[in-house]
PDB file of C-alpha atoms in Angstrom:
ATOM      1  CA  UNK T1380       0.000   0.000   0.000  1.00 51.00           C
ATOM      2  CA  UNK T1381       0.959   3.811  -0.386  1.00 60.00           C
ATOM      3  CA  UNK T1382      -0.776   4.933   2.351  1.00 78.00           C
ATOM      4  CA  UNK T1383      -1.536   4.397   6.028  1.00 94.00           C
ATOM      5  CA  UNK T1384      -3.182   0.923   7.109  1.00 97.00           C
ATOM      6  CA  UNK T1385      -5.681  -0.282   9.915  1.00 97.00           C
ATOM      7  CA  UNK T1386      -5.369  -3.497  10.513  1.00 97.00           C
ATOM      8  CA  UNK T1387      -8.275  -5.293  11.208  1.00 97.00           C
ATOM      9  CA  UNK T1388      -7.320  -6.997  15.073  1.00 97.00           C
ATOM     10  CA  UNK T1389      -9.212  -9.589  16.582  1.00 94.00           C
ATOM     11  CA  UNK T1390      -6.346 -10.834  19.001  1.00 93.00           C
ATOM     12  CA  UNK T1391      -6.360 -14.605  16.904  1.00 91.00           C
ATOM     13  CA  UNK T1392      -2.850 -16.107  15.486  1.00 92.00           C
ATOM     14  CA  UNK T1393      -3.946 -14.783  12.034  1.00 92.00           C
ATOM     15  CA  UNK T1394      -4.450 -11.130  13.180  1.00 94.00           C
ATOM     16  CA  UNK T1395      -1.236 -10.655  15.476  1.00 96.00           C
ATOM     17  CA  UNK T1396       0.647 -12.037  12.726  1.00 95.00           C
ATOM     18  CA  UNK T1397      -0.388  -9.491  10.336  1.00 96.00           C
ATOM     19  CA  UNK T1398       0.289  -6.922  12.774  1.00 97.00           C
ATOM     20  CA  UNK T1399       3.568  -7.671  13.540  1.00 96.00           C
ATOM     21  CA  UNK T1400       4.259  -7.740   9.861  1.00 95.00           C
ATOM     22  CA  UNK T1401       3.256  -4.362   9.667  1.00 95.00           C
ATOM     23  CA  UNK T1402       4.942  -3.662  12.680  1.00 96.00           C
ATOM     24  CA  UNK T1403       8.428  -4.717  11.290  1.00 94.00           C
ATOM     25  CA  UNK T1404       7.943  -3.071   7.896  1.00 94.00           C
ATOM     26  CA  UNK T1405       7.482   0.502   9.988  1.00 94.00           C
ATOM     27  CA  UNK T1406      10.542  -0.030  12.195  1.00 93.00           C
ATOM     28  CA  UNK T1407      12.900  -1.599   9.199  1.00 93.00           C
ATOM     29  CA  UNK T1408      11.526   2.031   7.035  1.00 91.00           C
ATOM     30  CA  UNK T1409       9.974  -0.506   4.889  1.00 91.00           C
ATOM     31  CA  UNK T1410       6.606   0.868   5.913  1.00 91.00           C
ATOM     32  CA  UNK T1411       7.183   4.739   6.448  1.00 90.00           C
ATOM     33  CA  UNK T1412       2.694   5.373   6.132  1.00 93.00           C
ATOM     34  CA  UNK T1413       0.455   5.658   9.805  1.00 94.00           C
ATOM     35  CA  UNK T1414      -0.260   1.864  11.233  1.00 97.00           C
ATOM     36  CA  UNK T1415      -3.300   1.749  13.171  1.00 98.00           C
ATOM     37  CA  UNK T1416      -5.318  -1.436  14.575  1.00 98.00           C
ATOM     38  CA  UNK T1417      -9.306  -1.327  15.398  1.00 98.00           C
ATOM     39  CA  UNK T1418     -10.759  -4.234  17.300  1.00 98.00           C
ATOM     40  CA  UNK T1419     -15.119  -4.575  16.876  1.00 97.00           C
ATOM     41  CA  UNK T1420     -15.665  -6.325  19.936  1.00 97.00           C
ATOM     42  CA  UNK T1421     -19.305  -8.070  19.138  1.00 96.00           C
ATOM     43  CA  UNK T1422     -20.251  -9.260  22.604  1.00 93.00           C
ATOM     44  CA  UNK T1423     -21.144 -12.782  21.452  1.00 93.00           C
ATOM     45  CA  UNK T1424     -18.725 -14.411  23.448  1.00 92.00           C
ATOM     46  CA  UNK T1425     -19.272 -12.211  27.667  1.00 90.00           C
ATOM     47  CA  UNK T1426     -15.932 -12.131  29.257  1.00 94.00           C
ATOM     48  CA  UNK T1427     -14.073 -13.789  26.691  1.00 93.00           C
ATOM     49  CA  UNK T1428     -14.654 -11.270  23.951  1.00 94.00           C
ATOM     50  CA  UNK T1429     -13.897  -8.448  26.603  1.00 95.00           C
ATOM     51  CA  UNK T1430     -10.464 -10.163  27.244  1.00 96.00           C
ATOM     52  CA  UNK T1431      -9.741 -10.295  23.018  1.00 95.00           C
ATOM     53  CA  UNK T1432     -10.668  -6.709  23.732  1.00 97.00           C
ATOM     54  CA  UNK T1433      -8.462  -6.241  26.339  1.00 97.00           C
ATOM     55  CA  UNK T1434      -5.627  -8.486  25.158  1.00 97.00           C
ATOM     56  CA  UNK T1435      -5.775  -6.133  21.645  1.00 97.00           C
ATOM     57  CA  UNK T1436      -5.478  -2.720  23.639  1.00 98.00           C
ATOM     58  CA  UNK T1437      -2.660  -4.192  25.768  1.00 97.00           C
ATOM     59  CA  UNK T1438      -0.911  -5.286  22.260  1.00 96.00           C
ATOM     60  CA  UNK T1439      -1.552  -2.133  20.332  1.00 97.00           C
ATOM     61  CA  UNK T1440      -0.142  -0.134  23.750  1.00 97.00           C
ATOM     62  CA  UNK T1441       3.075  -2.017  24.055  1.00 95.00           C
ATOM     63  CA  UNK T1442       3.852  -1.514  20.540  1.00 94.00           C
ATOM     64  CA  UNK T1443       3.031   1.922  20.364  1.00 95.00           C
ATOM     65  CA  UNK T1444       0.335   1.050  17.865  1.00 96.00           C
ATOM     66  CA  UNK T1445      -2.831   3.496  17.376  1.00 96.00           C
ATOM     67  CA  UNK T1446      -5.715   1.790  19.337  1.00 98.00           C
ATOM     68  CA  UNK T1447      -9.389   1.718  18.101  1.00 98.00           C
ATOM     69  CA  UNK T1448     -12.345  -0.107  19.160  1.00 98.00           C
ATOM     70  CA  UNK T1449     -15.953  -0.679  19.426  1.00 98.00           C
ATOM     71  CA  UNK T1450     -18.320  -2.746  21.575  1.00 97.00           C
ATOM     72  CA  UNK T1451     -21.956  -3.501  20.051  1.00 96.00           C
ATOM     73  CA  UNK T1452     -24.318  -6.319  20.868  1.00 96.00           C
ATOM     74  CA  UNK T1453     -24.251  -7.776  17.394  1.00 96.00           C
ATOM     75  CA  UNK T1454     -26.563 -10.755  18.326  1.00 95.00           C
ATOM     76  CA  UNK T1455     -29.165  -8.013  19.214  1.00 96.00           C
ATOM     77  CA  UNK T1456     -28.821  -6.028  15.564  1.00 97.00           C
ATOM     78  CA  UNK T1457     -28.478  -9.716  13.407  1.00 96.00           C
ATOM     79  CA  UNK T1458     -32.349 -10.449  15.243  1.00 96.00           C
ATOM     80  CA  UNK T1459     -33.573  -6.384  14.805  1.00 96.00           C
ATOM     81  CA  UNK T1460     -32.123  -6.579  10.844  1.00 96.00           C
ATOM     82  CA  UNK T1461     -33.111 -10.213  10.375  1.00 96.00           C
ATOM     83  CA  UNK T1462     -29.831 -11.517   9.556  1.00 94.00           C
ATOM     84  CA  UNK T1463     -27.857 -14.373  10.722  1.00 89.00           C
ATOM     85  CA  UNK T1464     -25.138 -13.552  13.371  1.00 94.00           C
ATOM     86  CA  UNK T1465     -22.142 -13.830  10.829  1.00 88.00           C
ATOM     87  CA  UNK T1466     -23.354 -11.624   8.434  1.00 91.00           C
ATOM     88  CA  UNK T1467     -24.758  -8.852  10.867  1.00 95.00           C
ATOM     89  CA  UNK T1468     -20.979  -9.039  12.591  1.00 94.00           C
ATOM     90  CA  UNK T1469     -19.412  -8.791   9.121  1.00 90.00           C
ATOM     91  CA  UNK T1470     -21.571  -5.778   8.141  1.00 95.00           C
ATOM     92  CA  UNK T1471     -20.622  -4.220  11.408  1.00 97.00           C
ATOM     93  CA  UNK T1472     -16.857  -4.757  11.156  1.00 95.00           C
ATOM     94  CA  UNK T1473     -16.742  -2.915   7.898  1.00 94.00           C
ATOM     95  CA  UNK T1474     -18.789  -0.230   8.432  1.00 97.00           C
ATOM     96  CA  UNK T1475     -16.919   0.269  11.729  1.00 98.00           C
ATOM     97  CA  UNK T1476     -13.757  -0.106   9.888  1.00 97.00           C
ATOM     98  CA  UNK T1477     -15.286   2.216   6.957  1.00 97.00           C
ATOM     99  CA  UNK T1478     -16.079   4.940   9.600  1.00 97.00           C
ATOM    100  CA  UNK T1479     -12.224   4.910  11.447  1.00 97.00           C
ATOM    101  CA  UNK T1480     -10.739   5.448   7.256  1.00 96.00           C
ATOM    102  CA  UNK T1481     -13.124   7.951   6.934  1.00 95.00           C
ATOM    103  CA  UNK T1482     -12.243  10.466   9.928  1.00 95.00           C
ATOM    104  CA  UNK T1483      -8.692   9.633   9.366  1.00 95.00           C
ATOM    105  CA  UNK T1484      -7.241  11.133   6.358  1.00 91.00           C
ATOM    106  CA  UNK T1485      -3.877   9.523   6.643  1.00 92.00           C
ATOM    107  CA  UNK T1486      -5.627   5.865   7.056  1.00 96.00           C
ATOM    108  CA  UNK T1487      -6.587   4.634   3.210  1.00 95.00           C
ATOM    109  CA  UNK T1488      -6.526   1.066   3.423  1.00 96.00           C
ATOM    110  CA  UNK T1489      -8.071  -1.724   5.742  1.00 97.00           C
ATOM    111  CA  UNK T1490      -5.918  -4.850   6.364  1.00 96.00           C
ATOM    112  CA  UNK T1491      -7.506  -7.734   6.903  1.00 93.00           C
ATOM    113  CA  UNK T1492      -6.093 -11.674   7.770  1.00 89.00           C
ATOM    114  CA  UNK T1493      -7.494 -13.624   5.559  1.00 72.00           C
ATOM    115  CA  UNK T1494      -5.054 -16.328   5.056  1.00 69.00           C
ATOM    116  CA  UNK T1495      -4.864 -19.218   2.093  1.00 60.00           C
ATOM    117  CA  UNK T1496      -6.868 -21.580   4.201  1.00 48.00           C
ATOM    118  CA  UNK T1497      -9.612 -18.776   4.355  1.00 49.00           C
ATOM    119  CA  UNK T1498      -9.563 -18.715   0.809  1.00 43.00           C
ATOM    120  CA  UNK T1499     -10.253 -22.253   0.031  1.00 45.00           C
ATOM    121  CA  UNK T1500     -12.795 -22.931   2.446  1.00 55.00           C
ATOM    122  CA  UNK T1501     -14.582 -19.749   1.470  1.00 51.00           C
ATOM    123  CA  UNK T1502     -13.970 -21.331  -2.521  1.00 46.00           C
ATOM    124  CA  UNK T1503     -15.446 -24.742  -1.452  1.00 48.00           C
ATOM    125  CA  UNK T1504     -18.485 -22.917   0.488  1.00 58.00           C
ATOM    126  CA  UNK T1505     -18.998 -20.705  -2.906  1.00 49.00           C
ATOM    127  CA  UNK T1506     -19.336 -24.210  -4.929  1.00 50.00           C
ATOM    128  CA  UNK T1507     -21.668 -26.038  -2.436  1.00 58.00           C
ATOM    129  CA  UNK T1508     -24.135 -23.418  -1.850  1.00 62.00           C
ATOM    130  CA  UNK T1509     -24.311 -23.616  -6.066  1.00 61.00           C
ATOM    131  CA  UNK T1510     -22.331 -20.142  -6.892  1.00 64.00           C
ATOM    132  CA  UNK T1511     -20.713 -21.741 -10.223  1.00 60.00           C
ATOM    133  CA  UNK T1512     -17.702 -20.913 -11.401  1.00 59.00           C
ATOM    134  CA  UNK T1513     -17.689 -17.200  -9.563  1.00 59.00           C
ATOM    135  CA  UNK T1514     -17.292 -19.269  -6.126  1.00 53.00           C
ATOM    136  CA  UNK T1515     -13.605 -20.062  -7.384  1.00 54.00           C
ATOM    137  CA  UNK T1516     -13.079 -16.748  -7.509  1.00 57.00           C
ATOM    138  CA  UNK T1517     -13.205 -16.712  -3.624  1.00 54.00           C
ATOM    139  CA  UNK T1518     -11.951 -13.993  -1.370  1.00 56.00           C
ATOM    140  CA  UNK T1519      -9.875 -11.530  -3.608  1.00 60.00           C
ATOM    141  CA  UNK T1520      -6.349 -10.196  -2.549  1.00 68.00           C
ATOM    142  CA  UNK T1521      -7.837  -6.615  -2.587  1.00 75.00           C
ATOM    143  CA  UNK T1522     -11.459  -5.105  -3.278  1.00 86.00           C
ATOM    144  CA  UNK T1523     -11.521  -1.374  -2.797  1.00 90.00           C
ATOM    145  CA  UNK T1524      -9.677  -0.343   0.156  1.00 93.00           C
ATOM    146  CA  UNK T1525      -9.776  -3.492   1.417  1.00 91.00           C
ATOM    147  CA  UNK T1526      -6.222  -5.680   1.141  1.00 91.00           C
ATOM    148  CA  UNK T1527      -5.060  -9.023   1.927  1.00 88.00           C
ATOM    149  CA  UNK T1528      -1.898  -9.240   2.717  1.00 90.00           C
ATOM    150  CA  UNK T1529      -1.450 -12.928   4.127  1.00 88.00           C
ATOM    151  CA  UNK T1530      -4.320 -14.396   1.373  1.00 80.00           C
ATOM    152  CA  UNK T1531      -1.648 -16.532  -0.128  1.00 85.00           C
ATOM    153  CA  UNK T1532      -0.056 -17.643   3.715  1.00 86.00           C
ATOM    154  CA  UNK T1533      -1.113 -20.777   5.403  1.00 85.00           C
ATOM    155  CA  UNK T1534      -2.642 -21.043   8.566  1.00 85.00           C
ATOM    156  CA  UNK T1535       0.313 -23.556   9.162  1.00 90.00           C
ATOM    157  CA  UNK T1536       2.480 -20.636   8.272  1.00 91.00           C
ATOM    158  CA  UNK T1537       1.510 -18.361  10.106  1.00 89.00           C
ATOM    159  CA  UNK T1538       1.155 -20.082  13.523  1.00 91.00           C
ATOM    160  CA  UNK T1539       4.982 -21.069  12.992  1.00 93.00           C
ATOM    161  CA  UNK T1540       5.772 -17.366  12.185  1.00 92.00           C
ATOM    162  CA  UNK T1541       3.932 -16.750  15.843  1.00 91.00           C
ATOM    163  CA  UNK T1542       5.891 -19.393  17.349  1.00 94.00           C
ATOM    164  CA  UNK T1543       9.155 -18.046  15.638  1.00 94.00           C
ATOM    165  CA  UNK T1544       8.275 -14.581  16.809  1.00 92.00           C
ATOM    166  CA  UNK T1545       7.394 -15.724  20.080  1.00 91.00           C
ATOM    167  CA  UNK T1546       3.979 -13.752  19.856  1.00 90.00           C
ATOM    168  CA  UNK T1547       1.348 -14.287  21.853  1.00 82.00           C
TER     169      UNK T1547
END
């Protein structure tokens, strides 16, 4: 990217990893654009989803990272809007991330991370629910303002990069 990236943080393997890749790019000059994180916390898990919360703050802090987040009761707006859980907590993580891009001029891209074993799974879901040959399609490595950066990583990959790293 040419400009400044929120990554999208959930506190998972996937997420930190991405971060930390950003993270390294900034301090080796590779990466001289604004780094922020956002976390959507969607209460659908109590204390345990207030600890990823928590746990992303305390990650974003220690690396001098730029901290946003958001809590909403996304089980409550899926039943008011008549959608299933995923797809209400997907809508609400982009618009959330939409809204952060858009009061921050220096913020132009959203990183997200989706990794290889994302991709298929999403591919083979495509096929079975009938989507033809757009299903192979998938998850592409960039729609809008939207980038991929570990699409073509495995999860096997990226859990070794963790251990590696000694991440938590």
């Amino acid at each position: 990217p040419t400009g400044g990236v929120l990554v999208a943080l959930s506190g998972g393997a996937d997420s930190i990893c991405l971060l930390n890749l950003f993270i390294s790019a900034k301090k080796s000059g590779a990466f001289p654009y604004r780094l922020a994180a956002a976390h959507l916390n969607h209460s659908l898990r109590g204390k345990e989803a207030d600890r990823d919360e928590e746990f992303c703050k305390n990650v974003c802090e220690k690396c001098g990272i730029e901290f946003f987040a958001k809590k909403l009761d996304v089980a409550a707006i899926a039943k008011e809007n008549g959608l299933c859980t995923e797809e209400a907590a997907r809508n609400e993580r982009y618009s959330f991330f939409a809204d952060i891009l858009r009061e921050n001029d220096a913020l132009q891209f959203v990183a997200t991370a989706h990794n290889k074993d994302d991709f298929c799974e999403t591919m083979i879901l495509n096929l079975l629910r009938g989507s033809g040959i757009d299903g192979l399609s998938s998850i592409p490595k960039k729609r809008g303002n939207i980038i991929r950066p570990l699409i073509d990583v495995s999860r096997a990959e990226i859990i070794d990069y963790i251990k590696e790293n000694s991440l938590e």
